[in-house]
Tab-separated table of C-alpha atoms in Angstrom:
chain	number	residue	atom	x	y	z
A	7	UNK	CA	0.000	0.000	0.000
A	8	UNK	CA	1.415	3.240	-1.142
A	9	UNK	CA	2.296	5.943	1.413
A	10	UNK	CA	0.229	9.155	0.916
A	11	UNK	CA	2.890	12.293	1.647
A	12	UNK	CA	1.394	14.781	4.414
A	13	UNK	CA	0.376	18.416	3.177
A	14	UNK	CA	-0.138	21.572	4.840
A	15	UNK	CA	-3.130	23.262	4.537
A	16	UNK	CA	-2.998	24.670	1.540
A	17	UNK	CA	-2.759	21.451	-0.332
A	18	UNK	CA	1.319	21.307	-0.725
A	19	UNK	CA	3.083	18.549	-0.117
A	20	UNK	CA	5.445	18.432	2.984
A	21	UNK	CA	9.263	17.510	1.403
A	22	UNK	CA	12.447	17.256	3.876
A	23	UNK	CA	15.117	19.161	2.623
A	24	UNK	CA	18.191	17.444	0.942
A	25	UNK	CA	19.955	18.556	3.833
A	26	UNK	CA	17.622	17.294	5.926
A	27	UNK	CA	15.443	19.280	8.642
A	28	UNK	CA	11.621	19.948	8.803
A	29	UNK	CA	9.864	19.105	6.124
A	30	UNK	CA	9.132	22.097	3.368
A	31	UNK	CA	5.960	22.985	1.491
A	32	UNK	CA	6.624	22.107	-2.460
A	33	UNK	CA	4.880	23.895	-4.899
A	34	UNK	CA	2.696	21.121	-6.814
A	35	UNK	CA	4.105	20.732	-10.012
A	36	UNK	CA	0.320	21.176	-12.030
A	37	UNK	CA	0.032	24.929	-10.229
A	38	UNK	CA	3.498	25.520	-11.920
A	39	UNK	CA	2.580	23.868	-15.533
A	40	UNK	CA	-0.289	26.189	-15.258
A	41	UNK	CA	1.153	29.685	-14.298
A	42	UNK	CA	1.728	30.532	-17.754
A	43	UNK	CA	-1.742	29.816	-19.147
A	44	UNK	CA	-4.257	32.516	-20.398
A	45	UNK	CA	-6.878	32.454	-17.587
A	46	UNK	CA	-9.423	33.879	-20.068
A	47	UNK	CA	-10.798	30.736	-21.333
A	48	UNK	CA	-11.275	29.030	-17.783
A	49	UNK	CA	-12.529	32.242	-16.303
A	50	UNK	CA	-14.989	32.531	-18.808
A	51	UNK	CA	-16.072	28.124	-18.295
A	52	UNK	CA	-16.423	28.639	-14.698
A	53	UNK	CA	-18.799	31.746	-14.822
A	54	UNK	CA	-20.778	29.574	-17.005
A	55	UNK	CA	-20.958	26.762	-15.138
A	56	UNK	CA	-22.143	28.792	-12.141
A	57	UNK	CA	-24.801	30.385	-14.367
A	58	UNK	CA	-25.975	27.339	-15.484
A	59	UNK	CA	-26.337	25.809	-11.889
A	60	UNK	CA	-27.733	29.336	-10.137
A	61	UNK	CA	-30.287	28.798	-12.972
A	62	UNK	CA	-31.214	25.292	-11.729
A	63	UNK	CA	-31.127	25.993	-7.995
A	64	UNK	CA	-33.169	28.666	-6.439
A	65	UNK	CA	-32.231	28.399	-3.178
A	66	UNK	CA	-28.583	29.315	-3.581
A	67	UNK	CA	-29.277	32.678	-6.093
A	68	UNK	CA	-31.297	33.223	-2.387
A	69	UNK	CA	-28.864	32.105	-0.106
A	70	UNK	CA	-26.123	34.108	-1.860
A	71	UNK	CA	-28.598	37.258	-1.718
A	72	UNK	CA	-28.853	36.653	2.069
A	73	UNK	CA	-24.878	36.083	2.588
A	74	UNK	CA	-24.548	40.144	1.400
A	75	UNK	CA	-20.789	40.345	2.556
A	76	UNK	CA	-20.002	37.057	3.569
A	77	UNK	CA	-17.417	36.373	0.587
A	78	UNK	CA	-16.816	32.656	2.081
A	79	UNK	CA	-20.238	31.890	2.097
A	80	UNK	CA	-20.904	33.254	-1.196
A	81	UNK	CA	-17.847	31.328	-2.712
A	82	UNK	CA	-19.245	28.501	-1.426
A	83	UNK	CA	-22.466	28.838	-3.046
A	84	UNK	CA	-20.660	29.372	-6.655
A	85	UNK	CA	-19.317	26.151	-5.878
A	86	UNK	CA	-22.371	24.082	-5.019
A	87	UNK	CA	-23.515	26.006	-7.995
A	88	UNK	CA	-20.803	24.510	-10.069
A	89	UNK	CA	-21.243	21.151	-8.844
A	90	UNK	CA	-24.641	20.872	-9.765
A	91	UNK	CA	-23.427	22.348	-13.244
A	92	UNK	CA	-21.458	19.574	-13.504
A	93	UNK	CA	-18.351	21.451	-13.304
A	94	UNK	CA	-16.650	18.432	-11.567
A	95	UNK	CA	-17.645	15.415	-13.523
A	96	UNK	CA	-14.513	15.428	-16.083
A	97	UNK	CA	-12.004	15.160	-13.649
A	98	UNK	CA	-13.928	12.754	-11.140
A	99	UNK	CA	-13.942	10.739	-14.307
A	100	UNK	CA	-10.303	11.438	-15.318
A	101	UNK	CA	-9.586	10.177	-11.272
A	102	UNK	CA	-11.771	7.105	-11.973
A	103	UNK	CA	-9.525	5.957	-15.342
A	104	UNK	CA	-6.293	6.831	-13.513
A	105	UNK	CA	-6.803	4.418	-10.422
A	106	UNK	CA	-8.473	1.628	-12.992
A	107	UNK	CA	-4.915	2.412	-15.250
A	108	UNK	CA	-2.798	1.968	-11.690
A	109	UNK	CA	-4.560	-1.257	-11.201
A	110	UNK	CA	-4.210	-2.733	-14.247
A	111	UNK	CA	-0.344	-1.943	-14.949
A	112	UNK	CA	-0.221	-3.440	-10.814
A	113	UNK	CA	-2.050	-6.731	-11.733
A	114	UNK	CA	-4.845	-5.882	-9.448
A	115	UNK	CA	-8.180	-6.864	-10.028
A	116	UNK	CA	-9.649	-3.688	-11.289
A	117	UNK	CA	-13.751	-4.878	-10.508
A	118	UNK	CA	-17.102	-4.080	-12.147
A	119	UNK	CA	-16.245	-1.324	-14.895
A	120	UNK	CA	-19.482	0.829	-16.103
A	121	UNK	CA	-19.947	-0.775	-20.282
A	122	UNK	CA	-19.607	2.897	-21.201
A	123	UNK	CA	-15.809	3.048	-20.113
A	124	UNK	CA	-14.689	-0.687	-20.299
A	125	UNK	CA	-13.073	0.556	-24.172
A	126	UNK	CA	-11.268	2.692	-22.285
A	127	UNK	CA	-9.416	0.242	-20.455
A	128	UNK	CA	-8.735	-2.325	-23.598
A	129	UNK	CA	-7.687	0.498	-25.794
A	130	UNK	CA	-5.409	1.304	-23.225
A	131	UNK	CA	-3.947	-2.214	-22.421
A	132	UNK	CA	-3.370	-2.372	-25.976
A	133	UNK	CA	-2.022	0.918	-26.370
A	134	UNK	CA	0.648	0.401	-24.060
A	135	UNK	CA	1.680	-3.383	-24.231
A	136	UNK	CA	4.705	-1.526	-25.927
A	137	UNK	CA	5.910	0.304	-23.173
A	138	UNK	CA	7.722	-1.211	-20.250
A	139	UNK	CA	6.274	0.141	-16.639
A	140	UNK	CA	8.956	0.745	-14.414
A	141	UNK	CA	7.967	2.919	-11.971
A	142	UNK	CA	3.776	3.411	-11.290
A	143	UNK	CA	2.460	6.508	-9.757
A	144	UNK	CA	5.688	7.663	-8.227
A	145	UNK	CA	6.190	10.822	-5.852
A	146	UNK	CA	9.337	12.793	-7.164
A	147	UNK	CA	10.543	16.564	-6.220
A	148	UNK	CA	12.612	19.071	-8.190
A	149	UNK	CA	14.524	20.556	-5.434
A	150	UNK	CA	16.437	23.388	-7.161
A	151	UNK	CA	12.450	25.434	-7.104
A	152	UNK	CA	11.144	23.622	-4.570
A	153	UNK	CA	8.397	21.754	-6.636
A	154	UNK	CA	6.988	18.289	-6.305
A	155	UNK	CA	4.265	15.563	-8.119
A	156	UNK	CA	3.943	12.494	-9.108
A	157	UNK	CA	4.186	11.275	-13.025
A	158	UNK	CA	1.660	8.435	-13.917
A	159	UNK	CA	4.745	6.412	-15.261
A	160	UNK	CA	8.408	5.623	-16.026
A	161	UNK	CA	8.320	3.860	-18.916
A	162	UNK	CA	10.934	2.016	-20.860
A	163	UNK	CA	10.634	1.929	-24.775
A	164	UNK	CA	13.052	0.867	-26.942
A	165	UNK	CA	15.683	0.879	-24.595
A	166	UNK	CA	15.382	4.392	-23.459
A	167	UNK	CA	13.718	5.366	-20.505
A	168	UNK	CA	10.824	8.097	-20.553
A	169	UNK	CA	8.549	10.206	-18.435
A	170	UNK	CA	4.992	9.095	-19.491
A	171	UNK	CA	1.567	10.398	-18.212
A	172	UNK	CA	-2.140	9.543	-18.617
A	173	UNK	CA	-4.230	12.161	-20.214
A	174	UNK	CA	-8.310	12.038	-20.013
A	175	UNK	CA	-8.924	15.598	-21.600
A	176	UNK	CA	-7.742	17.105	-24.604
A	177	UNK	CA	-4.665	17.998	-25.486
A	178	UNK	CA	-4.258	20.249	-27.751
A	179	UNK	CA	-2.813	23.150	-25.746
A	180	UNK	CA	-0.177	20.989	-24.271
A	181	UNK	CA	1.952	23.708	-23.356
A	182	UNK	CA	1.495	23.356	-19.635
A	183	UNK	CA	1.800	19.297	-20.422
A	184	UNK	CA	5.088	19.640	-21.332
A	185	UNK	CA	6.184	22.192	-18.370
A	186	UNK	CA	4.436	19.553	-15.843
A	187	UNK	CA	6.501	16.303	-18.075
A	188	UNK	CA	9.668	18.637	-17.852
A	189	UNK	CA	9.792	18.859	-14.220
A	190	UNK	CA	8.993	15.137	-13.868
A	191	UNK	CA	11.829	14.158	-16.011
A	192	UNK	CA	14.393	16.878	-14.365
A	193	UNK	CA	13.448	15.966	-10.686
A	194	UNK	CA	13.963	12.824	-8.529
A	195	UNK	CA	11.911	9.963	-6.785
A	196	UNK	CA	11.383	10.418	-3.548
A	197	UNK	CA	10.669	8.049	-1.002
A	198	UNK	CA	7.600	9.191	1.134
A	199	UNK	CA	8.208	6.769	4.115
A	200	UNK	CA	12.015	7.628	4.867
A	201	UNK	CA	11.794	10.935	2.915
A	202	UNK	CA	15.076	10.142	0.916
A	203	UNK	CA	15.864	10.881	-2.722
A	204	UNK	CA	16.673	8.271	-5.522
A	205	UNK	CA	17.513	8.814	-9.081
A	206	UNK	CA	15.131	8.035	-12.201
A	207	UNK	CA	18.444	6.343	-14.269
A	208	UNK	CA	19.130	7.849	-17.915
A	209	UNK	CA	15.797	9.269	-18.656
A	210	UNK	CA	15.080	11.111	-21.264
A	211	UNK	CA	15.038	14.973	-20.520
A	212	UNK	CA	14.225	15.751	-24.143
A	213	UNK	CA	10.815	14.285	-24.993
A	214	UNK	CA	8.037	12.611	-23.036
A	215	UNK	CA	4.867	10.659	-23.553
A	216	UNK	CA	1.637	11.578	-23.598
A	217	UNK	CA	-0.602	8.447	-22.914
A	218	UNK	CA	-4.161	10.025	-24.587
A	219	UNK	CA	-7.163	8.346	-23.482
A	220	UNK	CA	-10.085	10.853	-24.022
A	221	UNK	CA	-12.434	9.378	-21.512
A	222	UNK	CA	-15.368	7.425	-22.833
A	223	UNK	CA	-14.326	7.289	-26.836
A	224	UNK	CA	-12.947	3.926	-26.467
A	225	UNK	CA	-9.630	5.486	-27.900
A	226	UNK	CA	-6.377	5.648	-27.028
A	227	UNK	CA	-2.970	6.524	-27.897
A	228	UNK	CA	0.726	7.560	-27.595
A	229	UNK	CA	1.916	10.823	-28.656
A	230	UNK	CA	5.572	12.570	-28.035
A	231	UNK	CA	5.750	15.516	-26.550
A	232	UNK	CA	8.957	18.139	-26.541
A	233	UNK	CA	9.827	18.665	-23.133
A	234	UNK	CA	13.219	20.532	-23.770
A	235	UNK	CA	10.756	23.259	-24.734
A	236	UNK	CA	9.031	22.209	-21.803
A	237	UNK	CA	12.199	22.950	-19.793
A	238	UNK	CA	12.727	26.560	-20.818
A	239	UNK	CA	8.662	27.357	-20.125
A	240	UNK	CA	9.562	26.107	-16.671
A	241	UNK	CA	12.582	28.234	-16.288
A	242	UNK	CA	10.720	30.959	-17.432
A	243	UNK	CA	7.740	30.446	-15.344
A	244	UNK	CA	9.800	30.649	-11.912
A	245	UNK	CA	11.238	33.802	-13.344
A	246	UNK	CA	7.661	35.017	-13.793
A	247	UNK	CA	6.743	33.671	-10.085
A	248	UNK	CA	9.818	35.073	-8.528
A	249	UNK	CA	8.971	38.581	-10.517
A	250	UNK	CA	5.520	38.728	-9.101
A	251	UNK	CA	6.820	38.989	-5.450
A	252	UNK	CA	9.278	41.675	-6.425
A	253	UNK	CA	8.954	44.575	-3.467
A	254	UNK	CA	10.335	48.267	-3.752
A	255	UNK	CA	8.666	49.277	-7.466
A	256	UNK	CA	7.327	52.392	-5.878
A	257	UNK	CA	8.791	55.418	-4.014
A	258	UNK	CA	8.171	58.506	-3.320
A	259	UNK	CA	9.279	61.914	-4.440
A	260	UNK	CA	12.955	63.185	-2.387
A	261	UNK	CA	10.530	66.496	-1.626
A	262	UNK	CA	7.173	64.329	-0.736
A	263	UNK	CA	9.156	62.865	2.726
A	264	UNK	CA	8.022	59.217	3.800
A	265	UNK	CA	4.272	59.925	4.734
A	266	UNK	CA	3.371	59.811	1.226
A	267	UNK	CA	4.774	56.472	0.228
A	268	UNK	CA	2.163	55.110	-2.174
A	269	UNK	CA	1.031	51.520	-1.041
């Protein structure tokens, strides 16, 4: 049974140093992969999806009206709003395939599978009898920014060994794909139960895979993805983090003295 690696409470996994000491909140490697996205589109998806479930339940376009100020109340309704939109069902989905994947690559019995994603499975068993699992699900960290996740797989193919993850969604802006593969491929395993570091071997730091399997299309398939590129958008990204907490842009006029420093 895997060990699950304690989080604070923001979500962030807890990583002991490589110098040891008390253990250090990571950044998780998807909120990286993401920073450089165009919020527009998912902005835009979520206000819909509260719309749509505000239209279906009443009672929280009333409760919300009754919260006035209460911001945590009212996010809270957007949420419940959201769930009844449906807002969650792709990724509860994309969880489902993951842990059937996990068993099947384990030799677990996997269970009862719903009929309508059974051709999920068998395209992906047949997909991937080319690739060799090595590692399944493991926990790794990228020290050097303090980031940390876990790749679906470590996968050896034609001698070489790769980075390879399970998609359920589409992937067609696989920008922040190959940012999240990049840091995979550049970190190291890490054991959770005696928090020590190991090394992948000679993987690949150039290009990844992409294991597609659009969830419920009975589809699947591999697809390389350039995670050299995926490298420099990570590089870039910290630069963009580290920019954002950048104090001191503002000061006043010599004449104005130091009550008038603009905040």
């Amino acid at each position: 049974m895997r060990v699950e690696i304690e989080r604070d409470r923001y979500g962030r996994p807890l990583v002991k140093p490589p110098k040891g000491g008390k253990p250090e909140p990571y950044t998780r490697a998807t909120t990286i992969a993401n920073s450089l996205d165009d919020p527009a589109a998912l902005t835009a998806w979520k206000m819909r999806m509260a719309a749509i479930g505000l239209s279906v339940r009443s009672d929280l376009l009333l409760a919300i009206n009754a919260a006035q100020d209460d911001k945590m109340a009212i996010n809270k309704y957007i949420e419940d709003a959201m769930e009844v939109a449906g807002a969650s069902k792709a990724a509860t989905i994309g969880t489902a395939l993951h842990t059937f994947t996990e068993k099947l690559d384990l030799g677990l019995d996997i269970g009862p599978i719903p009929s309508e994603w059974a051709g999920d499975l068998t395209a992906y068993e047949q997909a991937t009898k080319k690739l060799n699992k090595i590692r399944i699900e493991q926990f790794c960290v990228l020290d050097k920014y303090k980031i940390a996740g876990t790749p679906d797989r470590l996968v050896e193919y034609n001698g070489e060994l790769f980075i390879a993850d399970i998609k359920t969604g589409r992937i067609d802006h696989p920008n922040n794909i190959a940012i999240q593969l990049a840091i995979y491929a550049n970190g190291l395993p890490y054991d959770v139960e005696t928090a020590t570091r190991g090394k992948w071997g000679d993987v690949n730091k150039e290009r990844a895979i992409i294991i597609h399997l659009p969830a419920g299309t009975g589809l699947c398939k591999l697809v390389w993805i350039d995670i050299a590129e995926g490298k420099k958008g990570l590089d870039f990204a910290m630069k963009v983090r580290q920019w954002r907490d950048k104090k001191g842009l503002i000061t006043p006029f010599p004449e104005q003295g130091e009550d008038s420093v603009i905040n």
